[in-house]
Amino acid sequence: MKEFMLLIRNGEDGKAGLSPEQQQAFLKACRVYIEDLMKKGNLKGAQPLVREGKMVSGTPGAFKDGPYNEAKEIIVGYYHILAKDLDEAVAIARRNPEFAFVRGAKIEVRPIKTTEQSTGFEYPKGD
């Protein structure tokens, strides 16, 4: 199995317009999705992200710490998953409840690099 990061992106506050009942339905759908991933051995980790933060940029001696959410679209959470290949990772992402509850939601599916091709350096495994 290969490792993938599913980066959940949506607009400013995609769930702000949901009623309390819809919020509860979303949380229940997330719980079912996570339990299914766990049962199938696909889930390594998942967390929502707080919308506030800082964006660090620059070079040593000239760093800038600016507001994080200047963009209209931000990363609001992630899933660290295991899948046999990119196609399976995309299929897992397509089942995410974010799409059913948040208009304009996007999930970026990215393979995690575990070894540098040029040097053979293996990145530490986090568990």
Short mmCIF file of C-alpha atoms in Angstrom, two decimals:
data_model
loop_
_atom_site.label_atom_id
_atom_site.label_comp_id
_atom_site.label_asym_id
_atom_site.label_seq_id
_atom_site.Cartn_x
_atom_site.Cartn_y
_atom_site.Cartn_z
CA MET A 1 0.00 0.00 0.00
CA LYS A 2 1.13 3.54 -0.77
CA GLU A 3 0.54 6.61 1.36
CA PHE A 4 -1.55 9.56 0.18
CA MET A 5 -2.62 12.86 1.67
CA LEU A 6 -6.15 14.06 0.94
CA LEU A 7 -6.13 17.83 1.45
CA ILE A 8 -9.65 19.17 1.87
CA ARG A 9 -10.14 22.63 0.44
CA ASN A 10 -13.16 24.85 0.49
CA GLY A 11 -14.15 28.47 0.48
CA GLU A 12 -14.17 30.85 3.39
CA ASP A 13 -16.50 28.89 5.65
CA GLY A 14 -18.28 26.35 3.53
CA LYS A 15 -20.33 24.98 6.41
CA ALA A 16 -21.48 28.35 7.81
CA GLY A 17 -24.81 28.14 5.98
CA LEU A 18 -25.69 24.69 7.28
CA SER A 19 -28.51 24.39 9.78
CA PRO A 20 -27.76 22.68 13.12
CA GLU A 21 -29.45 19.54 11.76
CA GLN A 22 -27.30 19.65 8.62
CA GLN A 23 -24.18 20.17 10.78
CA GLN A 24 -25.08 17.03 12.75
CA ALA A 25 -25.77 15.09 9.54
CA PHE A 26 -22.35 16.17 8.20
CA LEU A 27 -20.58 15.05 11.38
CA LYS A 28 -22.40 11.70 11.29
CA ALA A 29 -21.43 11.22 7.62
CA CYS A 30 -17.80 11.99 8.51
CA ARG A 31 -17.90 9.47 11.35
CA VAL A 32 -19.28 6.78 9.00
CA TYR A 33 -16.65 7.64 6.35
CA ILE A 34 -13.81 7.46 8.91
CA GLU A 35 -15.09 4.20 10.41
CA ASP A 36 -15.27 2.67 6.91
CA LEU A 37 -11.69 3.75 6.13
CA MET A 38 -10.52 2.31 9.46
CA LYS A 39 -12.35 -0.99 8.90
CA LYS A 40 -10.77 -1.36 5.44
CA GLY A 41 -7.28 -0.47 6.74
CA ASN A 42 -7.05 2.72 4.67
CA LEU A 43 -6.83 5.36 7.41
CA LYS A 44 -3.58 6.51 9.02
CA GLY A 45 -4.90 9.82 10.37
CA ALA A 46 -7.43 12.61 9.85
CA GLN A 47 -8.02 16.00 11.42
CA PRO A 48 -9.89 19.20 10.66
CA LEU A 49 -7.76 22.35 10.74
CA VAL A 50 -8.53 25.60 12.54
CA ARG A 51 -9.05 28.40 10.03
CA GLU A 52 -6.68 30.79 11.77
CA GLY A 53 -2.91 30.48 11.42
CA LYS A 54 0.16 32.10 9.91
CA MET A 55 1.85 31.75 6.55
CA VAL A 56 5.64 31.80 6.92
CA SER A 57 7.64 32.78 3.85
CA GLY A 58 10.98 34.26 2.93
CA THR A 59 14.54 33.24 3.67
CA PRO A 60 16.65 33.06 6.84
CA GLY A 61 17.01 36.61 8.13
CA ALA A 62 14.11 37.84 5.99
CA PHE A 63 11.10 35.79 7.09
CA LYS A 64 7.57 37.12 6.86
CA ASP A 65 4.71 35.84 9.00
CA GLY A 66 1.51 36.89 7.28
CA PRO A 67 -2.14 36.03 7.67
CA TYR A 68 -2.92 32.52 6.55
CA ASN A 69 -6.32 32.92 4.96
CA GLU A 70 -5.71 35.64 2.37
CA ALA A 71 -6.92 33.27 -0.34
CA LYS A 72 -10.60 32.60 -0.93
CA GLU A 73 -9.92 28.87 -0.73
CA ILE A 74 -8.08 27.24 2.18
CA ILE A 75 -7.15 23.78 3.42
CA VAL A 76 -9.67 22.93 6.13
CA GLY A 77 -8.55 19.41 6.97
CA TYR A 78 -6.73 16.33 5.84
CA TYR A 79 -6.88 12.56 5.67
CA HIS A 80 -3.65 10.53 5.65
CA ILE A 81 -4.61 7.31 3.88
CA LEU A 82 -3.25 4.09 2.45
CA ALA A 83 -4.27 2.99 -1.04
CA LYS A 84 -2.86 0.62 -3.63
CA ASP A 85 -2.47 3.43 -6.19
CA LEU A 86 -3.57 6.93 -7.16
CA ASP A 87 -6.81 5.67 -8.71
CA GLU A 88 -7.87 4.02 -5.46
CA ALA A 89 -6.91 7.15 -3.50
CA VAL A 90 -9.09 9.26 -5.83
CA ALA A 91 -11.98 6.82 -5.38
CA ILE A 92 -11.62 7.15 -1.59
CA ALA A 93 -11.58 10.95 -1.90
CA ARG A 94 -14.74 10.94 -4.01
CA ARG A 95 -16.65 9.23 -1.18
CA ASN A 96 -15.79 12.03 1.27
CA PRO A 97 -18.91 13.68 2.79
CA GLU A 98 -17.45 17.15 2.19
CA PHE A 99 -18.81 17.00 -1.37
CA ALA A 100 -22.38 16.35 -0.22
CA PHE A 101 -22.44 19.20 2.31
CA VAL A 102 -20.10 21.94 1.07
CA ARG A 103 -20.69 23.70 -2.20
CA GLY A 104 -17.45 24.03 -4.14
CA ALA A 105 -15.49 21.61 -1.95
CA LYS A 106 -12.29 20.22 -3.44
CA ILE A 107 -9.98 17.46 -2.30
CA GLU A 108 -6.39 17.44 -3.49
CA VAL A 109 -5.04 13.88 -3.66
CA ARG A 110 -1.25 13.76 -3.30
CA PRO A 111 1.07 10.76 -3.04
CA ILE A 112 3.43 10.99 -0.07
CA LYS A 113 7.09 10.67 -0.95
CA THR A 114 8.68 8.07 1.30
CA THR A 115 12.05 7.78 -0.48
CA GLU A 116 14.15 10.23 -2.49
CA GLN A 117 14.70 8.73 -5.93
CA SER A 118 18.06 10.43 -6.50
CA THR A 119 19.71 9.51 -3.18
CA GLY A 120 17.70 6.63 -1.76
CA PHE A 121 17.15 8.60 1.45
CA GLU A 122 14.13 7.23 3.30
CA TYR A 123 11.98 9.69 5.22
CA PRO A 124 11.13 8.76 8.81
CA LYS A 125 7.83 6.98 9.22
CA GLY A 126 5.39 8.71 11.58
CA ASP A 127 3.34 6.37 13.74
#
